[in-house]
Short mmCIF file of C-alpha atoms in Angstrom, two decimals:
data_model
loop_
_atom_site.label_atom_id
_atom_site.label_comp_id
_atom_site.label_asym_id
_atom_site.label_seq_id
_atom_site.Cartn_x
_atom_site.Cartn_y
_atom_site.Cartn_z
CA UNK A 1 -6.88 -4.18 -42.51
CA UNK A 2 -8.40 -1.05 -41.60
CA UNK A 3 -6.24 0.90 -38.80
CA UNK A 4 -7.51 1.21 -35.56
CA UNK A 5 -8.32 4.61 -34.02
CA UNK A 6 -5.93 4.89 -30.96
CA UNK A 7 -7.88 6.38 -28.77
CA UNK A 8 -10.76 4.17 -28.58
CA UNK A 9 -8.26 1.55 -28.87
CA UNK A 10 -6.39 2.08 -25.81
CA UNK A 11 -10.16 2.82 -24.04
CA UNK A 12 -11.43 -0.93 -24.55
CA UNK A 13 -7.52 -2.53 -23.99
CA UNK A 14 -7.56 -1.20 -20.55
CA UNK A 15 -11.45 -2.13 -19.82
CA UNK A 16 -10.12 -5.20 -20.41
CA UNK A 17 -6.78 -5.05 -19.04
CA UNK A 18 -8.52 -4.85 -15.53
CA UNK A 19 -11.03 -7.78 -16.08
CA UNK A 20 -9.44 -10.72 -13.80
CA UNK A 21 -8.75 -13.79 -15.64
CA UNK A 22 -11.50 -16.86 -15.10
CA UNK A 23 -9.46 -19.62 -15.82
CA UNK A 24 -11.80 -22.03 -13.82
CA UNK A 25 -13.83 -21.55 -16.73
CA UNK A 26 -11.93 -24.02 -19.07
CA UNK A 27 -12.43 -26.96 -17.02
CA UNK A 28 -14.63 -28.84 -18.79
CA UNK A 29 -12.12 -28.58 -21.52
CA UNK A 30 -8.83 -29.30 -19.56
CA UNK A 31 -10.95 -32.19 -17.70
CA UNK A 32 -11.58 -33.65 -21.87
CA UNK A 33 -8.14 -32.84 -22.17
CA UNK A 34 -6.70 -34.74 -19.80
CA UNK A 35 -9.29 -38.05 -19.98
CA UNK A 36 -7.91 -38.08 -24.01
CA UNK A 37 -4.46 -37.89 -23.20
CA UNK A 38 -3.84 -41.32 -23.15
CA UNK A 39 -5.07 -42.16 -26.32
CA UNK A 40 -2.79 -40.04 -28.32
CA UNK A 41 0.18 -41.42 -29.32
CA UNK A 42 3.15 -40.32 -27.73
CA UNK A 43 4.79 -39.34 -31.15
CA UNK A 44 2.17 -36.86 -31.40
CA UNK A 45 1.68 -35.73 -27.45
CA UNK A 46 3.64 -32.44 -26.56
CA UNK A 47 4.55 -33.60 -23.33
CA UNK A 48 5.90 -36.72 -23.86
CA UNK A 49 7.77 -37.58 -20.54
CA UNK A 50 11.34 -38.61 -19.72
CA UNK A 51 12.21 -40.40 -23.06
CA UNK A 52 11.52 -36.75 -24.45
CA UNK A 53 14.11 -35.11 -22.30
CA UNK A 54 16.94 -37.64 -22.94
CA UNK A 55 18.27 -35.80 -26.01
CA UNK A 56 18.11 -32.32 -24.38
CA UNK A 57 19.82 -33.68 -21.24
CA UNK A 58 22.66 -30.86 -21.78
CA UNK A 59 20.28 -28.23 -21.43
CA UNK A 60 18.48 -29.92 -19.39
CA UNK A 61 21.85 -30.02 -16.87
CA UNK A 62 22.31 -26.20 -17.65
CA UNK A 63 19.11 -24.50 -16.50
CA UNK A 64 18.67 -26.90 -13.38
CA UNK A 65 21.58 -24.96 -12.67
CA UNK A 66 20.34 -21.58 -13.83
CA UNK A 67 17.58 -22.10 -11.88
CA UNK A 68 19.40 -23.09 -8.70
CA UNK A 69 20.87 -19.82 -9.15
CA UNK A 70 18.10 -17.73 -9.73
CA UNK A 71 16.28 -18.83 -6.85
CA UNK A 72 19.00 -17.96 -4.85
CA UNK A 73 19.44 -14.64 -5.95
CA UNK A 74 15.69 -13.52 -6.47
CA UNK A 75 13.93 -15.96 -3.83
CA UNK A 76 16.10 -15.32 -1.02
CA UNK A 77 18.22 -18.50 -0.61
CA UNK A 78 20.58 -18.20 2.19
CA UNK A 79 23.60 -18.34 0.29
CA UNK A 80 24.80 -21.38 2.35
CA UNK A 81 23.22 -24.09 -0.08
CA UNK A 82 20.29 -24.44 1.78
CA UNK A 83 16.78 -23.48 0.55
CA UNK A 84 14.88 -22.35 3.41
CA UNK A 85 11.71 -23.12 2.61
CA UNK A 86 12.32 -26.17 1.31
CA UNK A 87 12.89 -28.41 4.22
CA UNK A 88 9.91 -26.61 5.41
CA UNK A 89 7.48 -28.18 2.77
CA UNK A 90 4.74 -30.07 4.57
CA UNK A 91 4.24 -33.69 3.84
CA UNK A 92 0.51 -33.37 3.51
CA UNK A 93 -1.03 -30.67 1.29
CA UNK A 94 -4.41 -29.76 0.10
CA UNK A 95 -5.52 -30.44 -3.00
CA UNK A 96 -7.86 -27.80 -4.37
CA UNK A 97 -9.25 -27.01 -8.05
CA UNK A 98 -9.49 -23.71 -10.33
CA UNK A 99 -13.39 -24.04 -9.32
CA UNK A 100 -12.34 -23.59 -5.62
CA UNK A 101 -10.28 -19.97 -6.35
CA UNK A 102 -10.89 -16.61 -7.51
CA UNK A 103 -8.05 -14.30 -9.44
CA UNK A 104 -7.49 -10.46 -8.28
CA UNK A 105 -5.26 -8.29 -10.25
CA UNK A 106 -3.10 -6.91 -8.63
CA UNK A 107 -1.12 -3.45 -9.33
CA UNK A 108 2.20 -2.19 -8.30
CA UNK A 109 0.70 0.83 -6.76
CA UNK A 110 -1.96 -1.36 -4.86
CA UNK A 111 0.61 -1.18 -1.69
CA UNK A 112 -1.64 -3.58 0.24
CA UNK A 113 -1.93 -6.57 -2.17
CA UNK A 114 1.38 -6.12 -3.68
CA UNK A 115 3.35 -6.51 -0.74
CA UNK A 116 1.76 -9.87 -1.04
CA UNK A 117 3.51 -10.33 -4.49
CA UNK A 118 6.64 -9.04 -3.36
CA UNK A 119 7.00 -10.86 -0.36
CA UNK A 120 6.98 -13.97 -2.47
CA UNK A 121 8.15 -13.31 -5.87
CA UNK A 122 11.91 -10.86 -5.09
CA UNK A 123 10.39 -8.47 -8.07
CA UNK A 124 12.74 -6.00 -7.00
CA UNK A 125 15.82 -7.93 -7.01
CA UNK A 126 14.43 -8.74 -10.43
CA UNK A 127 14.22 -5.61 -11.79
CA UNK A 128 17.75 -4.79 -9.86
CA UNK A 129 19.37 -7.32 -12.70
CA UNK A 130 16.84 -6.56 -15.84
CA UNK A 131 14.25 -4.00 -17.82
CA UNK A 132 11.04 -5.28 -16.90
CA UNK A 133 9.42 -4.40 -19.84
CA UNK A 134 5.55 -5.44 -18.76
CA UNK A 135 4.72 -7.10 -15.10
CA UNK A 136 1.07 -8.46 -14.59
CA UNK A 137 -0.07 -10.30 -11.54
CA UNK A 138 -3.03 -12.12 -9.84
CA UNK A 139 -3.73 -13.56 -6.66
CA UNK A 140 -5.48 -16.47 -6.20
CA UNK A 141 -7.77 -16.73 -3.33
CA UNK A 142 -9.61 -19.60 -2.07
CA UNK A 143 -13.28 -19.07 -2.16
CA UNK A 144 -13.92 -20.72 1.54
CA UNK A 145 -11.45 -19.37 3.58
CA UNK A 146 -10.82 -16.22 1.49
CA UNK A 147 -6.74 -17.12 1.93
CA UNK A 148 -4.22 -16.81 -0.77
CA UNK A 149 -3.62 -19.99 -2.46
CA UNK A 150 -0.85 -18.82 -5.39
CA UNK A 151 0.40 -15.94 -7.27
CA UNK A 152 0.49 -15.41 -10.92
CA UNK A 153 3.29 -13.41 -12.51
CA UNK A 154 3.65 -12.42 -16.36
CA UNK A 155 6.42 -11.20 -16.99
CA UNK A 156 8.52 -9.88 -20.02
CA UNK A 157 12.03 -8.63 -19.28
CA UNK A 158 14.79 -6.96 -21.29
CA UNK A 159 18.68 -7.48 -20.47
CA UNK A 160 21.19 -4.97 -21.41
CA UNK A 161 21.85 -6.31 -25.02
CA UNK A 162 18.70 -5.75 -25.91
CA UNK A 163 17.09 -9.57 -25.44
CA UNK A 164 13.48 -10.38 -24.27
CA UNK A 165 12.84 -12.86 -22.42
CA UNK A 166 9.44 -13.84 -20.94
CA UNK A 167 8.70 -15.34 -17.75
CA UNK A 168 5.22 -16.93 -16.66
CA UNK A 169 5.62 -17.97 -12.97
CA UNK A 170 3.18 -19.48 -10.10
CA UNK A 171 4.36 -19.28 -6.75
CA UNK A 172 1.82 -21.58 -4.87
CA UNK A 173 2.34 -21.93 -0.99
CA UNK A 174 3.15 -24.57 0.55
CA UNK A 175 0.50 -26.95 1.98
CA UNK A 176 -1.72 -26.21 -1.24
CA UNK A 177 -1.32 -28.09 -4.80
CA UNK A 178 -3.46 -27.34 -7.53
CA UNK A 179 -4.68 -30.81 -8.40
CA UNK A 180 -3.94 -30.34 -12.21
CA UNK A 181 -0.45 -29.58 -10.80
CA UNK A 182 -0.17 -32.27 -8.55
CA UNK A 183 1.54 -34.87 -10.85
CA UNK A 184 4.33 -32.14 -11.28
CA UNK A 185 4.28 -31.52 -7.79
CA UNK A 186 4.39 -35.13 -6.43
CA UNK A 187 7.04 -36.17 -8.79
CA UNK A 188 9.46 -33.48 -8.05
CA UNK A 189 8.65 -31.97 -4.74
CA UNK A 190 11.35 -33.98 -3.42
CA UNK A 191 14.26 -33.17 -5.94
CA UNK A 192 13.86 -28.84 -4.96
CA UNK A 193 14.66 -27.93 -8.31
CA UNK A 194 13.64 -29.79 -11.50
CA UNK A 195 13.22 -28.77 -15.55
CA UNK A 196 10.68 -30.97 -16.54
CA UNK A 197 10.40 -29.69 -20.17
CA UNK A 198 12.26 -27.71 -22.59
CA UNK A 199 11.59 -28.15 -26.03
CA UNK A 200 10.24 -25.63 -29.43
CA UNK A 201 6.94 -24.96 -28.91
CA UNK A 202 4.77 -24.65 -32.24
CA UNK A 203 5.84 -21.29 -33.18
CA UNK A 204 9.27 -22.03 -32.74
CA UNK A 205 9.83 -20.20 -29.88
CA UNK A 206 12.03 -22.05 -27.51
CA UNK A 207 10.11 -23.12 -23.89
CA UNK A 208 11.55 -24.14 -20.48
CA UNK A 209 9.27 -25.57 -17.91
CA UNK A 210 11.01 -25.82 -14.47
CA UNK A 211 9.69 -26.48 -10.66
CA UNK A 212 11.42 -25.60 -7.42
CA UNK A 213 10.79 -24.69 -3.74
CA UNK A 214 11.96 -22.01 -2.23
CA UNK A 215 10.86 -19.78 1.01
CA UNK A 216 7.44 -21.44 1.75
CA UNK A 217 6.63 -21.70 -0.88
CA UNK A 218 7.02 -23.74 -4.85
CA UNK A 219 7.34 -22.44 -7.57
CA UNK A 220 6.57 -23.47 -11.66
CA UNK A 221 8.20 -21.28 -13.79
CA UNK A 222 7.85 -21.25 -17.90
CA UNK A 223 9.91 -18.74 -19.41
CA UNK A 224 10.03 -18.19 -23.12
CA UNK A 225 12.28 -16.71 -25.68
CA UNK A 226 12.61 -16.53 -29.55
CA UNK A 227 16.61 -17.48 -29.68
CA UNK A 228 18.33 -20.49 -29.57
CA UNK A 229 18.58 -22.64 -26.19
CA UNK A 230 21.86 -22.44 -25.04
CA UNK A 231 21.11 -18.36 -25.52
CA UNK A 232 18.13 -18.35 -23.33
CA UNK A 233 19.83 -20.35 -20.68
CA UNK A 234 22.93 -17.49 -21.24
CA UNK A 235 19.87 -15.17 -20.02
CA UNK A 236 18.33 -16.99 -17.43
CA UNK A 237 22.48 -17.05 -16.11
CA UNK A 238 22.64 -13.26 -16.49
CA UNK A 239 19.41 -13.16 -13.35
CA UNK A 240 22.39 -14.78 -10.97
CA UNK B 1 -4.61 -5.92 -27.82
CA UNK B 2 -0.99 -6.27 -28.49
CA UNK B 3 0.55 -8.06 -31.11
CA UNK B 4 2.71 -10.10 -28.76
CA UNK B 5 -0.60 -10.74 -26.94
CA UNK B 6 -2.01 -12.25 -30.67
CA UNK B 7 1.24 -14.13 -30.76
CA UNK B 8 1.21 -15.56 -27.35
CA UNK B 9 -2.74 -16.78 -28.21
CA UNK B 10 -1.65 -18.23 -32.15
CA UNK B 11 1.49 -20.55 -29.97
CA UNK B 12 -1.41 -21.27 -27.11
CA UNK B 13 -3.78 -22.50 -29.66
CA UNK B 14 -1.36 -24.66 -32.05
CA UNK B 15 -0.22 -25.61 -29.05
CA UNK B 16 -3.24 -27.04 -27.58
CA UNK B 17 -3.60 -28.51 -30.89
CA UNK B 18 -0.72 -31.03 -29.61
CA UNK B 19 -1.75 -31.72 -26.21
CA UNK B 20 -0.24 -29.46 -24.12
CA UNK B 21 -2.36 -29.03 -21.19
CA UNK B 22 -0.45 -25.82 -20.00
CA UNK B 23 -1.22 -24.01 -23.02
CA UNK B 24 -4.98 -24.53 -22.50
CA UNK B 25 -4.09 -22.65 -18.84
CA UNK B 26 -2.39 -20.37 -20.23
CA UNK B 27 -4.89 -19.22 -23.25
CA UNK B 28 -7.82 -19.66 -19.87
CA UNK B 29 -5.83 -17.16 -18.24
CA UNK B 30 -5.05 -14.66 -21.35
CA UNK B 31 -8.67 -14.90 -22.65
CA UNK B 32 -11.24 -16.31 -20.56
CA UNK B 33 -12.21 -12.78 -18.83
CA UNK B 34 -12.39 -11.04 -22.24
CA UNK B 35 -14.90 -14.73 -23.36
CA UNK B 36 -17.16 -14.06 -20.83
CA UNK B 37 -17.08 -10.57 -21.87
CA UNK B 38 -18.22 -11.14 -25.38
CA UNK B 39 -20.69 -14.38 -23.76
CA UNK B 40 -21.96 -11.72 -21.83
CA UNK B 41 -22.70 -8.86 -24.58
CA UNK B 42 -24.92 -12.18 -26.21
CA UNK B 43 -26.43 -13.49 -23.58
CA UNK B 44 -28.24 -11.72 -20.00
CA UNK B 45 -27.19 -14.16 -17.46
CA UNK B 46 -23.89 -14.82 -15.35
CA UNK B 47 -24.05 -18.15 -15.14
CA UNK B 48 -25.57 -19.36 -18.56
CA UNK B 49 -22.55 -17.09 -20.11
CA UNK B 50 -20.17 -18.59 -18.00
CA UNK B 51 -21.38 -22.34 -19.14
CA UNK B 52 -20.73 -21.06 -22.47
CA UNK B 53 -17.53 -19.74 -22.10
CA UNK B 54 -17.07 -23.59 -20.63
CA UNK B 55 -18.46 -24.97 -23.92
CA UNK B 56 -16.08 -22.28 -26.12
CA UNK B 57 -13.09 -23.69 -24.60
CA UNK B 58 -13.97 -27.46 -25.16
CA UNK B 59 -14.69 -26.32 -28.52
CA UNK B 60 -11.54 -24.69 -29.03
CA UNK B 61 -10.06 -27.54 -27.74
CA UNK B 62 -11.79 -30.09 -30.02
CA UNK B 63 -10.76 -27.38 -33.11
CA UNK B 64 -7.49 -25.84 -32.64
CA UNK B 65 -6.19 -28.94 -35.31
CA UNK B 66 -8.15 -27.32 -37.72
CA UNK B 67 -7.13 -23.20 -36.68
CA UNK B 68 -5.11 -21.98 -39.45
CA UNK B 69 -1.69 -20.67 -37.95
CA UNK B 70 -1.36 -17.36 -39.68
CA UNK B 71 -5.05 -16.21 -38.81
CA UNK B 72 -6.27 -14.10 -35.85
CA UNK B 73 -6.58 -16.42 -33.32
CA UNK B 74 -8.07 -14.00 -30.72
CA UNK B 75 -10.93 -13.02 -33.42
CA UNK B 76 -10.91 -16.67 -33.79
CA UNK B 77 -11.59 -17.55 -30.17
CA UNK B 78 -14.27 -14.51 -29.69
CA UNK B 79 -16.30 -15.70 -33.09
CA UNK B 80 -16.62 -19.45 -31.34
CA UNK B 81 -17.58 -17.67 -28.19
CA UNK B 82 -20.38 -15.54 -29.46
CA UNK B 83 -21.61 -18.12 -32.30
CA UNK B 84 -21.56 -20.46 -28.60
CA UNK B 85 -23.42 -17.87 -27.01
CA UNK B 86 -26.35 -16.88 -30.06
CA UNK B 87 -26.61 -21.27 -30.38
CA UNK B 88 -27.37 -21.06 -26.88
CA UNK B 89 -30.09 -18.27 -26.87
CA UNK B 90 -31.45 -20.34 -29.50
CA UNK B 91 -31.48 -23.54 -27.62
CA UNK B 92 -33.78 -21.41 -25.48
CA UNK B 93 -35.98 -19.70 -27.44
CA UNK B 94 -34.98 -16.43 -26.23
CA UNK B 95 -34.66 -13.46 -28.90
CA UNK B 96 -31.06 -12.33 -30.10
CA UNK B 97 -31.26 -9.60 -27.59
CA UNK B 98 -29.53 -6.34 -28.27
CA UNK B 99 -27.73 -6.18 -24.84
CA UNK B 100 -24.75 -5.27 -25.17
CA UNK B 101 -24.30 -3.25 -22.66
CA UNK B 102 -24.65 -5.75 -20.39
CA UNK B 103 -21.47 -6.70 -20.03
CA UNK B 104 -20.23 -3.90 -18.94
CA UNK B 105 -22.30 -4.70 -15.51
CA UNK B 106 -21.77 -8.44 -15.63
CA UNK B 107 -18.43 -9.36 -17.31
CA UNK B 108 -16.11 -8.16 -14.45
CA UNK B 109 -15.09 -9.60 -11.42
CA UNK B 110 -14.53 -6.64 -9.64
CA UNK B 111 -17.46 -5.51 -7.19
CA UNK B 112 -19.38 -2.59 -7.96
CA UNK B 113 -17.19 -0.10 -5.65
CA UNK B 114 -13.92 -1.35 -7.04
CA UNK B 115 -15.06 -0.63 -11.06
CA UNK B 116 -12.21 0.97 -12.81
CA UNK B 117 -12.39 4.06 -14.65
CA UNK B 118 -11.16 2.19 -17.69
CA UNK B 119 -14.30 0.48 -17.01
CA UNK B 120 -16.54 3.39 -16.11
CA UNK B 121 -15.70 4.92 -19.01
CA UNK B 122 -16.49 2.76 -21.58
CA UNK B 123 -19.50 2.15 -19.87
CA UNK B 124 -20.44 5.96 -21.20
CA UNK B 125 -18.83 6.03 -23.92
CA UNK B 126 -21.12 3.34 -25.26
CA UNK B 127 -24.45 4.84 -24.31
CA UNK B 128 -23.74 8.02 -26.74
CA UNK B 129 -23.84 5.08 -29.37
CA UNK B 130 -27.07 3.45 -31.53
CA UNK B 131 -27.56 0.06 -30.60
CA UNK B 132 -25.87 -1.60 -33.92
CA UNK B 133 -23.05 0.79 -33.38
CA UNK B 134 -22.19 -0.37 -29.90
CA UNK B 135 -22.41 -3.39 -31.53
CA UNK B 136 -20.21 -3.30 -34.33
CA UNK B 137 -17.58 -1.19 -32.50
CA UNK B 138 -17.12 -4.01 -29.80
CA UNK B 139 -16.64 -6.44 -32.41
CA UNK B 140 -13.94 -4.00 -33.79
CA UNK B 141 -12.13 -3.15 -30.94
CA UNK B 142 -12.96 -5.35 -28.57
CA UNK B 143 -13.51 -8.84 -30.04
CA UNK B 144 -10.86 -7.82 -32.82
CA UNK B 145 -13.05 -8.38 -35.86
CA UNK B 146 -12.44 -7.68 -39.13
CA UNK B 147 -15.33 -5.55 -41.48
CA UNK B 148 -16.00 -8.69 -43.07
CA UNK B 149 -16.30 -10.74 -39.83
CA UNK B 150 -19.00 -8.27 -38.78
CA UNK B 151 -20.59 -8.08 -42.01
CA UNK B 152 -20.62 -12.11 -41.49
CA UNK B 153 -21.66 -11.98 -38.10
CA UNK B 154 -24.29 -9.04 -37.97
CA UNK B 155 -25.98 -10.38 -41.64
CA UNK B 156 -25.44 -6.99 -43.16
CA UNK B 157 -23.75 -5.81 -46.06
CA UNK B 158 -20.09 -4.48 -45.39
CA UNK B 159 -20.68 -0.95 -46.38
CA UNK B 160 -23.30 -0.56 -43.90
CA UNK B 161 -20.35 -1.87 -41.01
CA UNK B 162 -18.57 0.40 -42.42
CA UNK B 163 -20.72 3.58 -41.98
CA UNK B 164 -21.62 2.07 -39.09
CA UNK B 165 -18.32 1.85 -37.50
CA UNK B 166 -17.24 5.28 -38.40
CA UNK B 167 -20.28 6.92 -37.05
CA UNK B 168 -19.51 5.44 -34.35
CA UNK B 169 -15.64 6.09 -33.83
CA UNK B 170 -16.72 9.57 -34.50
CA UNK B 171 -19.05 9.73 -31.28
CA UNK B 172 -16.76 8.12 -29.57
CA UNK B 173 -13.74 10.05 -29.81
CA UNK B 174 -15.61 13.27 -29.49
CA UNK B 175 -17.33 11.76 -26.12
CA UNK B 176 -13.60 11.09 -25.24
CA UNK B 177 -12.46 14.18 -25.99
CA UNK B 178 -15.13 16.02 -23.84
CA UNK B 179 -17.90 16.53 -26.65
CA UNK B 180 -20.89 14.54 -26.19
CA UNK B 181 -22.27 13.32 -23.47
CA UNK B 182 -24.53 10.84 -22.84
CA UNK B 183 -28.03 11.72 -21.94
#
């Protein structure tokens, strides 16, 4: 393939680097999505429910714990067991779609916005423990009362030895559920802390899919990494 | 576009392919400002290019058992997105307009005061270029297209992307480097 010139390159990666994501605009699609999902067969759904996680149970066990950990550390647990936020959850939420929010990137050296990010996601206690190697994150505002409904974090981060691991993670505050989250939500709101999938994905790269609440808020957290699982739960232990 | 950013799209799209709602968020969320982008570069209007991007994603939905692993899956994405876009100015009788430098205005979400000067820029860097240059040099860098994607896509022969294309790197990098400006 022919090479790129780098120059122009890097001019149309960052005009699109600071376009904010639309991701209300695959809802026709997710909507299709989700009326079909019945009618596959559960040999070839990825998401297959509980029966799927029986034979992973061991890691399963493992990064519940991880997790437990790293909320502690990086969400501010009070180190006495308790999660603050958590007995704070409200038993009635709203239930709002992508349709009803609008994404704003937000930069590190936006002061304003990103004390919004920090306040909720502990980046710095993050970054206190790895490399972060590339950080992206979005707000999520409600359209009608112009109010923060989640926070969006990408990120990739490096540990000493060298390994990436990356982390997608919505911190949604309390009170609000995204409806196509709610079935996550409902079924584990009351455990705190939850994996609800870890399996290969396609490529091969190993993915764990976790859930818990923490400081007023809940968070779902995917985080990905090319080695082996009981490696990337190793990683997820060297946050704590 | 990064390579780990091609990646990340390939393992959304095979893995939509198996029903995994979350990848269809995440590829929404990694590609559906840079869709309306190219939706927007085909078509005048917000709205009808949003509606497309709507109808790109069921497509890619309804296709990504048939995507080819080991492809581009971005170019992939922005080929359904534009052929979405020219079915849809057909639909309406409208002429394949050459306005591509529409999206510059349209495609972002930021208002006019907050415009970046990533976006400011290529907003002038453009205008130094002939229409089928701006053109074919989106489709390059932009909508990661290969020669023969363009050649495919614009009905023209590949030499004349080619020439095309280097003309218009040319302009570009000496508008970048403080040589032309636009009038």
């Amino acid at each position: 393939m022919m090479k790129k010139d780098e120059q122009i390159n890097k001019l149309f990666d960052d005009y699109a680097e600071q376009l904010a994501p639309r991701e209300e605009l695959s809802s026709k699609a997710r909507a299709e999505m989700a009326a079909s999902d019945g009618k596959k067969s559960s040999s070839s759904r990825k998401r297959s429910g509980w029966l799927h996680l029986l034979w992973i149970m061991p890691v399963w066990i493992v990064f519940a714990l991880s997790l437990a950990l790293v909320s502690r550390v990086i969400f501010g647990h009070d180190g006495n067991g308790n999660h603050p936020g958590a007995d704070d959850i409200p038993q009635t939420v709203d239930y709002y779609t992508f349709a009803d929010v609008f994404g704003k990137r937000v930069q590190p050296n936006d002061a304003n916005e990103y004390a919004k990010v920090e306040d909720c996601i502990k980046v710095s206690a993050l970054k206190q423990r790895y490399e972060v190697v590339s950080e992206r994150y979005y707000v999520f505002y409600a359209y009608g009362d112009k109010q923060p409904r989640y926070i969006k974090a990408y990120l990739a981060l490096r540990s000493a030895d060298g390994v990436f691991t990356e982390l997608e993670l919505i911190a949604e505050y309390d009170g609000y559920v995204r409806s196509d989250l709610k079935e996550v939500y409902e079924c584990v709101s009351d455990n705190k802390i939850f994996v609800w999938s870890a399996d290969f994905d396609q490529s091969g790269e190993y993915v764990t899919k976790g859930y818990f609440a923490a400081r007023g808020a809940h968070f779902y957290v995917v985080g990905r990494n090319g080695q082996p699982s009981q490696e990337v739960c190793q990683i997820i232990s060297e946050i704590m | 576009m990064t390579e780990q950013m091609r990646q990340q799209i390939n393992s959304c799209i095979a893995a939509i392919a198996q029903g995994d709602e979350l990848a269809l968020e995440r590829l929404s969320c990694l590609v559906s400002a840079r869709m309306l982008s190219v939706a927007q570069s085909v078509v005048k209007s917000r709205a009808v290019a949003e509606e497309v991007v709507q109808d790109s994603f069921l497509r890619i939905y309804r296709n990504a058992g048939s995507f080819r692993r080991n492809s581009n899956g971005y170019a992939w994405i922005c080929k359904i997105t534009q052929n979405q876009a020219l079915n849809r100015l057909r639909s309406e009788r409208s002429n394949a307009a050459e306005n591509i430098d529409d999206f510059f205005f349209l495609a972002s979400d930021v208002d006019v005061a907050a415009q970046s000067e990533a976006e400011l820029t290529v907003r002038e860097a453009m205008q130094v270029l002939a229409p089928f240059e701006q053109r074919v040099i989106y489709q390059r860098y932009f909508m990661d297209f290969t020669l023969r994607d363009s050649a495919a896509s614009l009905g023209r022969s590949l030499s004349a992307v080619d020439r095309a294309l280097k003309s218009a790197e040319t302009k570009m990098r000496n508008f970048l480097n403080g040589g032309t400006k636009p009038l």
